[in-house]
Amino acid sequence: MNHTIYPTTNFKAIEQLTVERGEGCYVWDNKGNRYIEGLAGLWCTALGYGNQEVIQAATEQMGKLSFSHMFGGKTHQVGMDLAEKLAEMIPMQDAMISFGNSGSDANDSHIKMLRYYHQAIGRPERRKIIARDRSYHGVTVASASLTGLPVTQNHFDLPVDALGILRTDHPHYYRGKQGGESEAEFVARIVGNLEAMIVREGPETIAAFIAEPITGASGVIVPPEGYYEKVQAVLNKYGIMFWADEVITGFGRTGNDFGCNTMGIKSPDMMTFAKQLSSAYMPISASAIRRDMYDAMVDQSAAAGAFGHGYTYSGHPVACAVALKVLEIYQRDDIFAKAAVTGEYMQKRLAEFKDHPLVGEVRGRGLLGAIELVANKATGQAFVGGAVGGFAQKAAQDNGLLLRAVAGSSLGFCPPLIITTAQIDEIIEKTAIALDVTLDHCVREKLLV
Ligand SMILES: Cc1ncc(COP(=O)(O)O)c(C=O)c1O
């Protein structure tokens, strides 16, 4: 009997792969079949599977101190060391770090810190947050309210109105352009919409704008040139913070250390990390804020008796030890620079699919990419629903490649950062077969228009 309620799953159509073990960039199922990881688990297993140094770091920490919390009056060295290391690595000056267990709860922590901070500085009305259509920021009640994908909100009575989430355009030119609009005109229009909304709502009521520098779960949207520069100019004009959700783009994923650097985002006020922070060997997340935000909260916490937020496992020592080791390996082995090189190679090879009859757009940066499958290549008409993407994902899996269909009919690519060019070739060969199998299916089922 199976008593599991599966996450993000169609309960009626569960056809499962029982994954049993992993080594490097491969996993094996319970029947002994081998699969190459095209999506690093869920955009997270940067160092692949079976890294002995990471395993040893976890084992040693479990033996030394398997748990200690960080609530009022307690700390531990490994947690403080990780906060210091992160503050040193990330593109924020002198950041302060709050630990959590997932990207979702890290984003919740940010929402609460934004409110706490604005109350502390006597600006409680600055509480609304701007999030984009087709964004993914998690699935807790608050983070799902930020997320701009209907499946995470419909039937859950979300978003929560009291959170004051404002929605602005997604920056996907291929899907969002109107008529013969150029990229520059598209950017000008959507940033114009953003500014108009800010003015309409009252800038003094808006705390922050949240964005994944390049999105993941919503189809790997790479905004056009100049988008973030224009967005940041508008936000700066109205004193609204820029909050970078780097849960997928953090730590070498996009050809640079962080997605903000790849996309030219300057001095984010807050940043969210998870996934590759520990290469998914342990669940851990981090919410980074500006030092002056933290400083402003100190007196308020004293007056209240405590900053009343934190999880039992905030700064779990084993997760911190694992993350510290992972960050050490990233730096020692020059993983980000190597991933930038293999990332360029992957983008070049993915681009070869541009001419395939099913492919509408190929996009990405570094070791993060997507191929969008369309019902009509000439017009870009999308398939209805996600069935074709799901079919292609299964066709890849049947051929020994793990990918993920995202945003309906896009196939997401996000292999471990340690992938080699030969392994990228293997992914490309298997993708080519999956696309042809999917094309045959679409022709047979008359799904092309
Ligand atoms: C950009 C982004 N933010 C937040 C999350 C939520 O992270 P988690 O699934 O660890 O809660 C995700 C998950 O994919 C994500 O991609």
Short mmCIF file of C-alpha atoms and ligand atoms in Angstrom, two decimals:
data_model
loop_
_atom_site.label_atom_id
_atom_site.label_comp_id
_atom_site.label_asym_id
_atom_site.label_seq_id
_atom_site.Cartn_x
_atom_site.Cartn_y
_atom_site.Cartn_z
CA MET A 1 0.00 0.00 0.00
CA ASN A 2 1.34 3.44 -0.87
CA HIS A 3 0.41 6.18 1.58
CA THR A 4 2.25 9.01 -0.13
CA ILE A 5 0.53 12.18 -1.34
CA TYR A 6 2.86 13.14 -4.18
CA PRO A 7 3.92 16.76 -4.65
CA THR A 8 3.11 18.62 -7.88
CA THR A 9 1.52 15.52 -9.41
CA ASN A 10 -1.62 14.65 -11.36
CA PHE A 11 -3.08 12.13 -8.89
CA LYS A 12 -5.03 10.44 -11.65
CA ALA A 13 -2.14 9.87 -14.00
CA ILE A 14 0.64 8.65 -11.78
CA GLU A 15 3.12 6.64 -13.78
CA GLN A 16 6.19 6.60 -11.64
CA LEU A 17 9.86 6.01 -12.05
CA THR A 18 11.33 4.58 -8.87
CA VAL A 19 14.77 6.12 -8.67
CA GLU A 20 17.11 4.02 -6.58
CA ARG A 21 20.66 5.31 -6.72
CA GLY A 22 22.86 7.97 -8.27
CA GLU A 23 26.49 8.46 -9.24
CA GLY A 24 27.93 11.58 -10.87
CA CYS A 25 25.49 12.78 -13.54
CA TYR A 26 23.51 9.51 -13.69
CA VAL A 27 20.74 7.84 -11.69
CA TRP A 28 19.45 4.28 -11.89
CA ASP A 29 15.90 3.03 -11.42
CA ASN A 30 14.83 -0.06 -9.46
CA LYS A 31 15.03 -2.15 -12.63
CA GLY A 32 18.66 -1.25 -13.24
CA ASN A 33 18.04 1.24 -16.09
CA ARG A 34 20.43 4.18 -16.25
CA TYR A 35 19.37 7.80 -16.89
CA ILE A 36 21.44 10.89 -17.51
CA GLU A 37 20.36 13.88 -15.43
CA GLY A 38 19.20 16.63 -17.75
CA LEU A 39 17.60 18.61 -14.93
CA ALA A 40 19.95 18.05 -11.97
CA GLY A 41 17.12 16.45 -9.99
CA LEU A 42 14.92 19.53 -9.69
CA TRP A 43 17.48 22.17 -10.80
CA CYS A 44 19.60 21.43 -7.75
CA THR A 45 22.17 18.60 -7.82
CA ALA A 46 25.06 20.78 -8.99
CA LEU A 47 27.84 18.41 -7.93
CA GLY A 48 25.94 15.33 -9.04
CA TYR A 49 25.49 12.26 -6.88
CA GLY A 50 27.84 10.39 -4.58
CA ASN A 51 30.33 13.19 -3.86
CA GLN A 52 32.45 11.60 -1.13
CA GLU A 53 33.73 14.88 0.31
CA VAL A 54 30.20 16.15 0.86
CA ILE A 55 29.10 12.83 2.31
CA GLN A 56 32.05 12.91 4.68
CA ALA A 57 31.28 16.48 5.78
CA ALA A 58 27.71 15.43 6.61
CA THR A 59 28.84 12.28 8.43
CA GLU A 60 31.40 14.15 10.49
CA GLN A 61 28.92 16.86 11.46
CA MET A 62 26.29 14.26 12.40
CA GLY A 63 28.83 12.58 14.62
CA LYS A 64 29.93 15.85 16.23
CA LEU A 65 26.64 17.72 16.65
CA SER A 66 23.61 16.35 14.78
CA PHE A 67 21.36 19.20 15.90
CA SER A 68 21.43 22.47 17.70
CA HIS A 69 19.11 25.40 17.12
CA MET A 70 19.77 29.10 16.72
CA PHE A 71 16.82 30.50 18.65
CA GLY A 72 17.45 33.28 21.21
CA GLY A 73 20.72 32.70 23.03
CA LYS A 74 22.13 29.79 21.03
CA THR A 75 24.40 29.55 18.04
CA HIS A 76 26.96 27.19 16.52
CA GLN A 77 30.17 27.77 14.63
CA VAL A 78 29.24 25.96 11.43
CA GLY A 79 26.10 28.10 11.02
CA MET A 80 28.02 31.33 11.62
CA ASP A 81 30.74 30.18 9.22
CA LEU A 82 28.20 29.52 6.49
CA ALA A 83 26.56 32.94 6.92
CA GLU A 84 29.97 34.58 6.70
CA LYS A 85 30.94 32.58 3.62
CA LEU A 86 27.68 33.43 1.86
CA ALA A 87 27.94 37.12 2.72
CA GLU A 88 31.40 37.08 1.17
CA MET A 89 30.29 35.34 -2.05
CA ILE A 90 27.02 37.01 -2.98
CA PRO A 91 26.70 40.27 -4.92
CA MET A 92 25.44 42.29 -1.94
CA GLN A 93 27.53 44.46 0.35
CA ASP A 94 27.73 43.21 3.92
CA ALA A 95 24.51 41.15 3.77
CA MET A 96 22.80 39.54 6.76
CA ILE A 97 21.55 35.99 6.33
CA SER A 98 18.51 34.14 7.68
CA PHE A 99 18.49 30.36 7.15
CA GLY A 100 15.55 28.14 6.23
CA ASN A 101 14.88 24.75 4.69
CA SER A 102 13.41 25.46 1.26
CA GLY A 103 13.14 28.18 -1.33
CA SER A 104 9.48 28.61 -0.41
CA ASP A 105 10.07 29.21 3.28
CA ALA A 106 13.01 31.49 2.50
CA ASN A 107 10.68 33.67 0.44
CA ASP A 108 8.16 33.68 3.30
CA SER A 109 10.95 34.85 5.60
CA HIS A 110 11.66 37.69 3.21
CA ILE A 111 8.03 38.81 3.20
CA LYS A 112 8.04 38.87 6.98
CA MET A 113 11.37 40.68 7.18
CA LEU A 114 10.13 43.28 4.68
CA ARG A 115 7.16 43.97 6.92
CA TYR A 116 9.19 43.93 10.11
CA TYR A 117 11.69 46.34 8.63
CA HIS A 118 9.10 48.78 7.31
CA GLN A 119 7.29 48.75 10.65
CA ALA A 120 10.62 49.38 12.40
CA ILE A 121 11.33 52.46 10.26
CA GLY A 122 7.80 53.78 10.72
CA ARG A 123 6.64 52.99 7.17
CA PRO A 124 4.14 50.13 7.76
CA GLU A 125 2.15 51.16 4.69
CA ARG A 126 5.03 50.03 2.45
CA ARG A 127 3.91 46.41 2.35
CA LYS A 128 2.81 45.46 -1.14
CA ILE A 129 5.06 43.31 -3.31
CA ILE A 130 5.20 43.27 -7.10
CA ALA A 131 5.61 39.83 -8.66
CA ARG A 132 5.50 38.88 -12.32
CA ASP A 133 3.14 36.69 -14.29
CA ARG A 134 4.69 33.29 -14.95
CA SER A 135 7.05 33.51 -12.00
CA TYR A 136 7.80 30.69 -9.57
CA HIS A 137 8.64 31.54 -5.99
CA GLY A 138 7.37 28.47 -4.15
CA VAL A 139 4.23 26.87 -2.85
CA THR A 140 3.70 27.80 0.80
CA VAL A 141 0.63 29.98 1.31
CA ALA A 142 2.65 33.18 1.01
CA SER A 143 5.21 32.13 -1.61
CA ALA A 144 2.47 30.55 -3.78
CA SER A 145 0.77 33.92 -3.62
CA LEU A 146 3.92 35.41 -5.17
CA THR A 147 4.12 32.66 -7.78
CA GLY A 148 2.42 33.57 -11.03
CA LEU A 149 1.45 30.10 -12.28
CA PRO A 150 -2.29 29.31 -12.04
CA VAL A 151 -1.76 25.65 -11.06
CA THR A 152 -0.20 26.74 -7.76
CA GLN A 153 -3.12 29.03 -6.89
CA ASN A 154 -6.31 27.62 -8.43
CA HIS A 155 -8.43 25.58 -5.99
CA PHE A 156 -6.24 26.72 -3.07
CA ASP A 157 -8.07 30.01 -2.62
CA LEU A 158 -4.84 31.89 -3.38
CA PRO A 159 -3.40 34.47 -3.55
CA VAL A 160 -4.10 35.71 -0.03
CA ASP A 161 -5.46 39.22 -0.57
CA ALA A 162 -3.99 40.52 2.67
CA LEU A 163 -0.49 39.92 1.29
CA GLY A 164 -0.99 42.75 -1.19
CA ILE A 165 0.67 41.02 -4.13
CA LEU A 166 0.63 43.09 -7.31
CA ARG A 167 1.15 41.41 -10.67
CA THR A 168 3.14 42.73 -13.59
CA ASP A 169 4.03 41.39 -17.07
CA HIS A 170 6.38 38.48 -17.62
CA PRO A 171 9.36 39.48 -19.77
CA HIS A 172 9.06 36.72 -22.39
CA TYR A 173 9.31 38.44 -25.77
CA TYR A 174 8.46 35.33 -27.82
CA ARG A 175 5.15 34.83 -25.99
CA GLY A 176 4.41 38.39 -24.93
CA LYS A 177 5.16 40.56 -27.96
CA GLN A 178 2.25 42.31 -29.61
CA GLY A 179 2.07 42.47 -33.40
CA GLY A 180 5.37 43.44 -34.96
CA GLU A 181 6.77 44.90 -31.75
CA SER A 182 10.60 44.87 -31.51
CA GLU A 183 12.33 43.63 -28.35
CA ALA A 184 13.07 47.20 -27.33
CA GLU A 185 9.42 48.22 -27.86
CA PHE A 186 8.26 45.19 -25.88
CA VAL A 187 10.54 46.14 -22.98
CA ALA A 188 9.43 49.78 -23.11
CA ARG A 189 5.77 48.73 -23.06
CA ILE A 190 5.99 46.28 -20.15
CA VAL A 191 8.22 48.52 -18.06
CA GLY A 192 5.79 51.34 -18.84
CA ASN A 193 2.98 49.12 -17.52
CA LEU A 194 5.03 48.50 -14.39
CA GLU A 195 5.53 52.20 -13.76
CA ALA A 196 1.88 52.97 -14.43
CA MET A 197 0.84 50.34 -11.89
CA ILE A 198 3.26 51.71 -9.28
CA VAL A 199 1.85 55.21 -9.74
CA ARG A 200 -1.74 53.90 -9.64
CA GLU A 201 -1.18 51.88 -6.47
CA GLY A 202 0.86 54.59 -4.74
CA PRO A 203 4.63 54.06 -4.64
CA GLU A 204 4.64 54.64 -0.90
CA THR A 205 2.59 51.44 -0.44
CA ILE A 206 5.03 49.17 -2.32
CA ALA A 207 7.93 47.49 -0.58
CA ALA A 208 9.62 45.34 -3.22
CA PHE A 209 9.70 43.84 -6.70
CA ILE A 210 10.61 40.14 -6.81
CA ALA A 211 12.15 38.46 -9.86
CA GLU A 212 14.04 35.34 -10.78
CA PRO A 213 16.88 36.82 -12.91
CA ILE A 214 16.12 34.02 -15.40
CA THR A 215 13.05 31.95 -14.58
CA GLY A 216 13.11 28.17 -14.26
CA ALA A 217 9.82 26.43 -13.59
CA SER A 218 7.91 28.85 -15.78
CA GLY A 219 9.90 27.93 -18.88
CA VAL A 220 13.37 29.48 -18.54
CA ILE A 221 12.48 33.00 -19.59
CA VAL A 222 15.55 35.10 -20.40
CA PRO A 223 14.41 38.75 -20.46
CA PRO A 224 15.49 40.87 -23.43
CA GLU A 225 18.51 43.15 -23.35
CA GLY A 226 17.92 46.25 -21.25
CA TYR A 227 14.91 44.91 -19.34
CA TYR A 228 16.45 44.88 -15.87
CA GLU A 229 18.23 48.18 -16.40
CA LYS A 230 14.89 49.83 -17.16
CA VAL A 231 13.07 48.00 -14.35
CA GLN A 232 15.72 49.03 -11.84
CA ALA A 233 15.56 52.65 -12.99
CA VAL A 234 11.81 52.68 -12.30
CA LEU A 235 12.17 50.94 -8.93
CA ASN A 236 14.95 53.31 -7.85
CA LYS A 237 12.81 56.29 -8.85
CA TYR A 238 10.11 55.19 -6.39
CA GLY A 239 12.31 53.74 -3.62
CA ILE A 240 11.13 50.15 -4.23
CA MET A 241 13.53 47.33 -3.38
CA PHE A 242 14.81 44.78 -5.87
CA TRP A 243 14.46 41.24 -4.54
CA ALA A 244 16.32 38.60 -6.56
CA ASP A 245 15.05 35.05 -6.20
CA GLU A 246 18.19 33.11 -7.08
CA VAL A 247 16.92 29.72 -5.95
CA ILE A 248 17.70 28.29 -9.40
CA THR A 249 20.10 30.86 -10.86
CA GLY A 250 22.43 31.02 -7.86
CA PHE A 251 25.89 29.42 -7.74
CA GLY A 252 27.22 29.11 -11.26
CA ARG A 253 24.06 28.09 -13.06
CA THR A 254 23.84 30.82 -15.69
CA GLY A 255 27.46 31.25 -16.77
CA ASN A 256 28.38 33.51 -13.84
CA ASP A 257 28.42 33.08 -10.09
CA PHE A 258 24.90 34.55 -9.76
CA GLY A 259 22.04 35.27 -12.14
CA CYS A 260 22.10 38.94 -11.11
CA ASN A 261 25.57 39.21 -12.65
CA THR A 262 24.55 37.39 -15.82
CA MET A 263 21.59 39.71 -16.28
CA GLY A 264 23.24 42.98 -15.22
CA ILE A 265 21.09 43.44 -12.10
CA LYS A 266 22.81 45.98 -9.85
CA SER A 267 22.95 45.79 -6.04
CA PRO A 268 19.88 43.70 -5.19
CA ASP A 269 18.40 44.61 -1.78
CA MET A 270 17.41 41.04 -0.96
CA MET A 271 18.35 37.63 -2.40
CA THR A 272 16.93 34.13 -1.95
CA PHE A 273 19.00 30.95 -2.20
CA ALA A 274 18.35 27.21 -1.88
CA LYS A 275 18.90 24.18 -4.15
CA GLN A 276 22.56 24.50 -5.31
CA LEU A 277 23.49 26.11 -1.98
CA SER A 278 23.95 22.54 -0.75
CA SER A 279 23.90 20.82 -4.15
CA ALA A 280 20.71 19.29 -2.68
CA TYR A 281 22.66 16.98 -0.36
CA MET A 282 20.65 18.52 2.50
CA PRO A 283 17.63 20.85 2.49
CA ILE A 284 18.76 24.38 3.30
CA SER A 285 17.87 27.87 2.11
CA ALA A 286 19.06 31.38 2.82
CA SER A 287 17.36 34.78 2.79
CA ALA A 288 19.84 37.63 2.44
CA ILE A 289 18.95 41.22 3.33
CA ARG A 290 20.89 44.50 3.46
CA ARG A 291 22.77 45.11 6.73
CA ASP A 292 20.92 48.40 7.30
CA MET A 293 17.57 46.54 7.13
CA TYR A 294 18.77 44.24 9.88
CA ASP A 295 20.16 47.13 11.94
CA ALA A 296 16.78 48.87 11.76
CA MET A 297 15.03 45.77 13.17
CA VAL A 298 17.23 45.42 16.26
CA ASP A 299 15.46 47.82 18.61
CA GLN A 300 12.05 46.58 17.55
CA SER A 301 13.00 42.98 18.34
CA ALA A 302 14.24 44.08 21.76
CA ALA A 303 11.00 45.94 22.47
CA ALA A 304 8.94 42.95 21.34
CA GLY A 305 11.07 40.49 23.33
CA ALA A 306 12.19 38.67 20.18
CA PHE A 307 12.22 38.76 16.42
CA GLY A 308 9.38 36.25 16.36
CA HIS A 309 10.32 34.28 13.27
CA GLY A 310 12.50 31.22 12.66
CA TYR A 311 12.25 27.51 12.02
CA THR A 312 13.39 24.63 14.23
CA TYR A 313 15.82 23.78 11.47
CA SER A 314 16.98 27.35 10.66
CA GLY A 315 20.72 26.81 10.35
CA HIS A 316 20.57 23.03 10.89
CA PRO A 317 24.22 22.18 11.62
CA VAL A 318 24.41 19.20 9.26
CA ALA A 319 22.86 21.20 6.40
CA CYS A 320 25.25 24.08 7.16
CA ALA A 321 28.28 21.77 7.16
CA VAL A 322 27.19 20.30 3.85
CA ALA A 323 26.59 23.74 2.29
CA LEU A 324 29.97 24.99 3.53
CA LYS A 325 31.70 22.00 1.95
CA VAL A 326 29.77 22.47 -1.30
CA LEU A 327 30.73 26.17 -1.48
CA GLU A 328 34.34 25.23 -0.74
CA ILE A 329 34.31 22.73 -3.62
CA TYR A 330 32.71 25.28 -5.98
CA GLN A 331 35.56 27.68 -5.27
CA ARG A 332 38.45 25.23 -4.97
CA ASP A 333 37.59 23.38 -8.19
CA ASP A 334 36.62 26.50 -10.13
CA ILE A 335 33.24 24.93 -10.81
CA PHE A 336 31.51 28.16 -11.94
CA ALA A 337 34.15 28.99 -14.56
CA LYS A 338 34.09 25.41 -15.86
CA ALA A 339 30.27 25.45 -15.95
CA ALA A 340 30.41 28.69 -17.95
CA VAL A 341 32.42 26.88 -20.62
CA THR A 342 30.21 23.76 -20.70
CA GLY A 343 27.20 26.08 -20.52
CA GLU A 344 28.22 27.82 -23.71
CA TYR A 345 28.64 24.45 -25.33
CA MET A 346 25.19 23.34 -24.18
CA GLN A 347 23.57 26.53 -25.54
CA LYS A 348 25.31 26.00 -28.88
CA ARG A 349 24.13 22.40 -29.10
CA LEU A 350 20.56 23.24 -27.98
CA ALA A 351 20.43 25.90 -30.70
CA GLU A 352 20.76 23.09 -33.27
CA PHE A 353 17.13 22.23 -32.50
CA LYS A 354 15.91 25.59 -33.80
CA ASP A 355 15.10 24.07 -37.17
CA HIS A 356 13.16 21.11 -35.81
CA PRO A 357 9.51 21.28 -36.98
CA LEU A 358 8.21 21.11 -33.38
CA VAL A 359 10.48 23.77 -31.92
CA GLY A 360 9.27 27.36 -31.60
CA GLU A 361 12.07 28.82 -29.50
CA VAL A 362 15.36 27.73 -27.93
CA ARG A 363 16.52 29.89 -25.04
CA GLY A 364 18.79 29.93 -22.01
CA ARG A 365 22.08 31.01 -20.47
CA GLY A 366 24.89 28.87 -19.16
CA LEU A 367 23.73 25.44 -18.03
CA LEU A 368 20.08 26.52 -17.94
CA GLY A 369 17.97 26.22 -21.06
CA ALA A 370 14.62 25.37 -22.62
CA ILE A 371 13.15 24.26 -25.89
CA GLU A 372 9.58 25.41 -26.47
CA LEU A 373 7.47 22.98 -28.49
CA VAL A 374 4.72 24.58 -30.55
CA ALA A 375 1.68 23.45 -32.54
CA ASN A 376 2.59 25.78 -35.42
CA LYS A 377 6.21 26.70 -36.03
CA ALA A 378 5.41 29.58 -38.38
CA THR A 379 3.00 31.38 -36.06
CA GLY A 380 4.35 30.12 -32.72
CA GLN A 381 0.88 28.90 -31.74
CA ALA A 382 1.18 27.00 -28.47
CA PHE A 383 -0.18 23.55 -27.77
CA VAL A 384 -3.26 23.56 -25.57
CA GLY A 385 -2.43 22.28 -22.06
CA GLY A 386 0.72 20.45 -21.10
CA ALA A 387 0.12 17.05 -22.68
CA VAL A 388 2.68 17.38 -25.50
CA GLY A 389 5.38 18.57 -23.11
CA GLY A 390 4.55 15.65 -20.83
CA PHE A 391 4.75 13.26 -23.79
CA ALA A 392 8.18 14.59 -24.77
CA GLN A 393 9.41 14.33 -21.19
CA LYS A 394 8.31 10.68 -21.11
CA ALA A 395 9.85 10.01 -24.52
CA ALA A 396 13.17 11.34 -23.21
CA GLN A 397 12.86 9.25 -20.06
CA ASP A 398 12.12 6.09 -22.06
CA ASN A 399 15.37 6.83 -23.83
CA GLY A 400 17.44 7.27 -20.66
CA LEU A 401 17.27 11.06 -20.28
CA LEU A 402 15.62 12.93 -17.41
CA LEU A 403 14.22 16.31 -18.42
CA ARG A 404 11.23 18.27 -17.19
CA ALA A 405 8.31 19.71 -19.13
CA VAL A 406 7.69 23.22 -17.83
CA ALA A 407 5.16 25.94 -18.62
CA GLY A 408 3.05 23.61 -20.73
CA SER A 409 5.18 22.48 -23.61
CA SER A 410 8.71 23.66 -22.94
CA LEU A 411 11.42 21.17 -22.08
CA GLY A 412 13.75 22.44 -19.34
CA PHE A 413 17.49 21.65 -19.37
CA CYS A 414 19.57 22.12 -16.24
CA PRO A 415 22.21 19.40 -15.90
CA PRO A 416 24.60 19.18 -12.94
CA LEU A 417 27.36 21.81 -13.10
CA ILE A 418 29.93 19.00 -13.30
CA ILE A 419 28.56 17.72 -16.61
CA THR A 420 31.14 17.15 -19.36
CA THR A 421 30.80 18.12 -23.02
CA ALA A 422 30.61 14.40 -23.91
CA GLN A 423 27.68 14.04 -21.52
CA ILE A 424 26.04 17.11 -23.05
CA ASP A 425 26.36 15.36 -26.41
CA GLU A 426 24.59 12.37 -24.87
CA ILE A 427 21.76 14.65 -23.67
CA ILE A 428 21.49 16.22 -27.13
CA GLU A 429 21.37 12.84 -28.92
CA LYS A 430 18.65 11.58 -26.62
CA THR A 431 16.73 14.85 -26.93
CA ALA A 432 16.82 14.55 -30.72
CA ILE A 433 15.24 11.10 -30.50
CA ALA A 434 12.61 12.31 -28.00
CA LEU A 435 11.68 15.23 -30.28
CA ASP A 436 11.27 12.97 -33.30
CA VAL A 437 9.13 10.51 -31.32
CA THR A 438 7.03 13.44 -30.11
CA LEU A 439 6.69 14.83 -33.64
CA ASP A 440 5.42 11.43 -34.89
CA HIS A 441 2.92 11.42 -32.04
CA CYS A 442 1.72 14.95 -32.85
CA VAL A 443 1.30 14.09 -36.54
CA ARG A 444 -0.54 10.87 -35.71
CA GLU A 445 -2.84 12.59 -33.23
CA LYS A 446 -3.32 15.63 -35.52
CA LEU A 447 -2.06 18.03 -32.86
CA LEU A 448 -0.22 20.31 -35.27
CA VAL A 449 -2.19 23.25 -36.64
C1 LIG B 1 12.99 30.54 -8.26
C2 LIG B 1 12.42 29.63 -7.21
N1 LIG B 1 12.06 30.12 -6.02
C3 LIG B 1 11.55 29.34 -5.06
C4 LIG B 1 11.40 28.00 -5.25
C5 LIG B 1 10.81 27.14 -4.18
O1 LIG B 1 11.79 26.32 -3.65
P1 LIG B 1 11.37 25.01 -2.83
O2 LIG B 1 10.79 24.05 -3.81
O3 LIG B 1 12.68 24.57 -2.24
O4 LIG B 1 10.41 25.43 -1.79
C6 LIG B 1 11.77 27.42 -6.47
C7 LIG B 1 11.62 25.99 -6.72
O5 LIG B 1 11.82 25.48 -7.80
C8 LIG B 1 12.29 28.27 -7.48
O6 LIG B 1 12.63 27.79 -8.68
#
